[in-house]
Structures are given as C-alpha cells and as structure tokens.
Amino acid sequence: DQQVKQNSPSLSVQEGRISILNCDYTNSMFDYFLWYKKYPAEGPTFLISISSIKDKNEDGRFTVFLNKSAKHLSLHIVPSQPGDSAVYFCAAREYGNKLVFGAGTILRVKS
Amino acid sequence: ETGVTQSPTHLIKTRGQQVTLRCSSQSGHNTVSWYQQALGQGPQFIFQYYREEENGRGNFPPRFSGLQFPNYSSELNVNALELDDSALYLCASSLRQGILQETQYFGPGTRLLVL
C-alpha cells in the first residue's frame, strides 16, 4: 500500500515556464514533507521542505504548497531551467524519522 | 564541510554471498539512515541508527543488518544475497536535535548487482 503517491511519471515543460509537480499521501500522521531532486548516477539532493503546520514554503525559484485537508503536496518551479531536468521525489516523514518516498516524477525542461 | 560519501560505487556479487556497504556521514551529523532503491521506484527505508543504536527499521528481513561507529560512519551488511537485492543502496545522514525536524542528506549510493 503506497502511502505517498506521485501519479505523474513524467512532465515536460518549456524553459521559462512553471513546472508543477504533485504528490498525494494517505497517512495523516506525516508531520514533515520534503522534495528531493535526483540526477542519474547521483544520490537524491534535498530541495525544500515544509512542516505540517504550514501551508507554503518558498526558497528562490522553488515553492512547496501543502493542503492537509486534501492530503496533497505540490512543488512549483518558476521559472523552469534546463538544469532542472531530473527525477523529483516527494517524501514524507513518519514517526521515528523514517522517510516514505513516492516513486518519482521525471521532469524535462525543454530549451 | 564534507558531504555524505559511500563506498564502493558499484559491486557485483552472486546469489548466496554476503556484502558490506560503507557510508561516511556529513560532518557534524549523528544519525544515519539506509534506503534501498529498486529500478523505477522511490527509495525504501531499511533502518536508521542514532548514537550507535538501531532506531527504527523498515520491512526488511533480518539478513539486512547494520552498524554505526563512534565517528558516526556506518555499514550495511546483507547476508545470503538474493537476486531481488539488486538495487541502489543509499545512505543518508542527519543531525538529530531533540524534537526538531531534521533533514536527511543523501550520499551518491552503491549500485549492487546480484547474479
């Protein structure tokens, strides 16, 4: 049973436009959410996080939105750049600091 | 500041063998977590160590075991390797400070192939 789901396996966006990556979760006990970016042959790189007591967190071009009632999380990248092309993972923290990951979304930013 | 490092980068083993993977935590971090990432999936939590003791375990059999050393480096040991153990193994370190939410930082991973 997948507790964290990224329903879009891939997303293609034009350079300069907005990229929106989505994530849904089922466990209401998750209290901390993170986004990681992964390039081939590298480990996941931390991008941005949000506590369950907030609904928005912004860091430069990256903004994460949390809708607790819908159990939905999204990552906005504005403006998108070709270097943003990677696999993006949504993760949620469970009791004991265990992270539960989604399956990832491949983002391609076309120049 | 040194990031998380892992060794080896790649490894080929045969079924039934044993393997040890190593991880050096980011400087100042006291917690290490291990994840298995199969092809096309997200990382799955194996276990976590805090101050040299196991502090949480995922749905993995006992043939997956680990150690954390006083310098906070860590090992993942897998006995009686099976074909399905072929995956990318990721180590992540973090700094635990009471109840504050901590961010895990990942190493580049070890790619294990079991033949």
Coordinates of C-alpha atoms in Angstrom, one line a residue:
Chain A
D1 CA 0.0 0.0 0.0
Q2 CA 1.6 3.2 -1.2
Q3 CA 1.3 5.9 1.4
V4 CA 3.0 8.5 -0.8
K5 CA 2.0 8.7 -4.5
Q6 CA 3.3 10.7 -7.4
N7 CA 0.8 10.0 -10.1
S8 CA 2.6 11.6 -13.0
P9 CA 5.6 9.5 -14.1
S10 CA 6.8 12.4 -16.3
L11 CA 6.3 16.0 -17.0
S12 CA 7.6 18.1 -19.9
V13 CA 7.8 21.9 -19.6
Q14 CA 9.2 24.7 -21.8
E15 CA 12.1 26.7 -20.4
G16 CA 11.0 29.8 -18.5
R17 CA 7.5 28.4 -17.8
I18 CA 6.2 27.0 -14.5
S19 CA 6.7 23.4 -13.5
I20 CA 4.2 21.9 -11.1
L21 CA 4.9 18.5 -9.6
N22 CA 2.2 16.9 -7.5
C23 CA 2.2 14.4 -4.6
D24 CA -0.6 12.8 -2.6
Y25 CA -0.4 11.0 0.7
T26 CA -2.7 8.9 2.8
N27 CA -1.2 8.9 6.3
S28 CA -2.4 11.8 8.4
M29 CA 0.4 11.2 10.9
F30 CA 3.0 12.5 8.5
D31 CA 4.4 15.8 10.0
Y32 CA 7.1 16.9 7.7
F33 CA 7.4 16.8 3.9
L34 CA 10.4 17.1 1.6
W35 CA 11.2 17.3 -2.0
Y36 CA 14.4 15.8 -3.4
K37 CA 15.9 16.0 -6.9
K38 CA 18.0 13.2 -8.4
Y39 CA 20.3 13.2 -11.4
P40 CA 21.4 9.9 -12.9
A41 CA 24.3 8.2 -11.0
E42 CA 23.9 10.6 -8.1
G43 CA 22.1 10.4 -4.8
P44 CA 18.9 12.5 -4.1
T45 CA 19.6 16.2 -3.4
F46 CA 17.5 18.0 -0.8
L47 CA 15.5 20.8 -2.4
I48 CA 12.9 22.2 0.0
S49 CA 10.7 21.0 2.9
I50 CA 7.6 22.0 4.7
S51 CA 6.2 21.3 8.2
S52 CA 2.6 20.1 8.5
I53 CA 1.8 23.3 10.5
K54 CA 2.4 25.4 7.4
D55 CA 0.8 25.6 4.0
K56 CA 3.5 27.2 2.0
N57 CA 7.3 27.5 2.0
E58 CA 9.4 29.3 -0.6
D59 CA 13.1 29.2 -1.4
G60 CA 14.1 31.1 -4.5
R61 CA 12.6 29.5 -7.6
F62 CA 11.1 26.7 -5.6
T63 CA 7.8 26.8 -3.6
V64 CA 6.1 24.0 -1.9
F65 CA 2.4 24.0 -1.1
L66 CA 0.7 21.8 1.4
N67 CA -3.1 21.1 1.5
K68 CA -3.6 19.0 4.6
S69 CA -7.3 18.5 4.2
A70 CA -6.7 17.1 0.7
K71 CA -3.5 15.3 1.7
H72 CA -1.9 16.9 -1.2
L73 CA 1.6 18.5 -1.7
S74 CA 2.9 20.3 -4.8
L75 CA 6.3 21.7 -5.9
H76 CA 6.3 24.8 -8.1
I77 CA 9.4 25.7 -10.0
V78 CA 9.4 29.2 -11.6
P79 CA 11.0 29.9 -14.0
S80 CA 12.0 26.4 -15.1
Q81 CA 15.5 25.9 -16.4
P82 CA 17.1 23.1 -18.5
G83 CA 19.3 22.2 -15.5
D84 CA 16.1 21.4 -13.5
S85 CA 15.6 18.3 -15.7
A86 CA 15.9 15.4 -13.2
V87 CA 13.8 13.0 -11.3
Y88 CA 11.9 14.6 -8.4
F89 CA 10.9 12.7 -5.3
C90 CA 8.3 13.7 -2.8
A91 CA 9.0 12.3 0.7
A92 CA 7.0 12.3 4.0
R93 CA 8.3 11.8 7.5
E94 CA 6.8 9.1 9.6
Y95 CA 7.2 8.5 13.3
G96 CA 10.9 7.8 14.1
N97 CA 12.2 10.0 11.3
K98 CA 11.7 7.3 8.7
L99 CA 11.1 8.9 5.2
V100 CA 8.5 7.4 2.9
F101 CA 9.1 8.3 -0.7
G102 CA 6.9 8.5 -3.8
A103 CA 8.0 6.7 -7.0
G104 CA 9.3 10.0 -8.5
T105 CA 8.4 12.2 -11.5
I106 CA 10.8 12.8 -14.4
L107 CA 10.9 16.5 -15.3
R108 CA 12.2 17.5 -18.7
V109 CA 12.7 21.2 -19.3
K110 CA 13.0 21.9 -23.0
S111 CA 15.0 24.9 -24.2
Chain B
E1 CA 32.1 20.7 5.0
T2 CA 32.3 17.2 3.7
G3 CA 29.1 15.6 2.3
V4 CA 27.9 12.0 2.7
T5 CA 30.2 9.5 1.0
Q6 CA 29.6 5.9 0.2
S7 CA 31.8 3.0 -1.0
P8 CA 32.1 1.2 -3.2
T9 CA 30.2 2.9 -6.0
H10 CA 29.5 -0.4 -7.8
L11 CA 29.5 -4.0 -6.7
I12 CA 28.7 -7.4 -8.4
K13 CA 28.0 -10.4 -6.2
T14 CA 26.5 -13.8 -6.7
R15 CA 23.5 -15.3 -5.0
G16 CA 24.1 -16.5 -1.5
Q17 CA 27.1 -14.3 -0.9
Q18 CA 27.4 -11.6 1.7
V19 CA 28.1 -7.9 1.1
T20 CA 29.2 -4.9 3.3
L21 CA 28.5 -1.3 2.1
R22 CA 30.0 1.7 3.8
C23 CA 28.9 5.2 4.5
S24 CA 30.6 8.3 6.0
S25 CA 28.2 10.8 7.4
Q26 CA 28.2 14.5 6.7
S27 CA 30.4 16.3 9.2
G28 CA 28.5 17.1 12.5
H29 CA 25.7 14.6 11.8
N30 CA 24.8 12.0 14.4
T31 CA 22.1 9.9 12.6
V32 CA 22.4 7.7 9.6
S33 CA 19.6 6.0 7.6
W34 CA 19.8 3.4 4.9
Y35 CA 17.5 3.1 1.9
Q36 CA 17.1 0.6 -1.0
Q37 CA 16.0 2.0 -4.3
A38 CA 14.9 -0.5 -6.9
L39 CA 14.7 0.5 -10.6
G40 CA 11.8 2.8 -11.3
Q41 CA 10.8 3.2 -7.6
G42 CA 11.5 5.6 -4.8
P43 CA 13.9 4.8 -2.0
Q44 CA 12.6 2.4 0.6
F45 CA 13.6 2.7 4.3
I46 CA 15.8 -0.1 5.6
F47 CA 16.8 1.1 9.0
Q48 CA 18.2 4.1 10.9
Y49 CA 21.0 4.4 13.5
Y50 CA 21.3 7.1 16.2
R51 CA 24.2 7.1 18.6
E52 CA 25.3 3.6 17.5
E53 CA 21.9 2.0 18.2
E54 CA 19.2 0.9 15.7
N55 CA 16.4 3.5 15.9
G56 CA 13.7 2.2 13.5
R57 CA 13.5 -0.5 10.9
G58 CA 11.5 -0.9 7.7
N59 CA 10.0 -4.0 6.2
F60 CA 13.3 -5.8 5.5
P61 CA 14.4 -9.3 6.7
P62 CA 17.0 -9.8 9.5
R63 CA 19.6 -10.7 6.9
F64 CA 19.9 -6.9 6.4
S65 CA 21.9 -5.6 9.4
G66 CA 23.8 -2.5 10.2
L67 CA 26.3 -0.8 12.4
Q68 CA 27.1 2.8 13.3
F69 CA 30.5 3.6 14.7
P70 CA 31.6 6.3 17.2
N71 CA 32.6 8.6 14.4
Y72 CA 29.1 8.2 13.0
S73 CA 30.2 6.3 9.9
S74 CA 28.0 3.3 9.2
E75 CA 27.9 -0.1 7.5
L76 CA 25.1 -2.0 5.9
N77 CA 25.5 -5.8 5.7
V78 CA 23.4 -8.1 3.7
N79 CA 23.7 -11.9 4.1
A80 CA 22.6 -14.7 1.8
L81 CA 22.1 -12.3 -1.2
E82 CA 19.1 -12.8 -3.4
L83 CA 18.6 -11.7 -7.0
D84 CA 15.9 -9.2 -5.8
D85 CA 18.6 -7.5 -3.6
S86 CA 19.9 -5.9 -6.8
A87 CA 19.3 -2.2 -6.3
L88 CA 20.9 1.2 -5.5
Y89 CA 21.6 1.4 -1.8
L90 CA 21.5 4.9 -0.4
C91 CA 22.9 6.2 2.9
A92 CA 21.5 9.5 4.4
S93 CA 22.8 11.4 7.3
S94 CA 21.1 14.0 9.5
L95 CA 21.6 15.9 12.7
R96 CA 19.1 15.0 15.5
Q97 CA 18.5 17.8 17.9
G98 CA 15.7 16.9 20.2
I99 CA 12.2 17.1 18.7
L100 CA 13.3 19.4 15.9
Q101 CA 12.5 18.2 12.4
E102 CA 15.7 17.0 10.7
T103 CA 16.6 16.9 7.0
Q104 CA 18.3 13.8 5.6
Y105 CA 21.2 14.4 3.2
F106 CA 22.0 11.5 0.8
G107 CA 25.2 10.1 -0.5
P108 CA 25.7 9.0 -4.1
G109 CA 24.7 5.4 -3.4
T110 CA 26.2 2.0 -4.1
R111 CA 24.9 0.1 -7.1
L112 CA 24.7 -3.6 -6.2
L113 CA 24.1 -6.3 -8.8
V114 CA 23.4 -9.9 -7.7
L115 CA 23.9 -12.5 -10.3

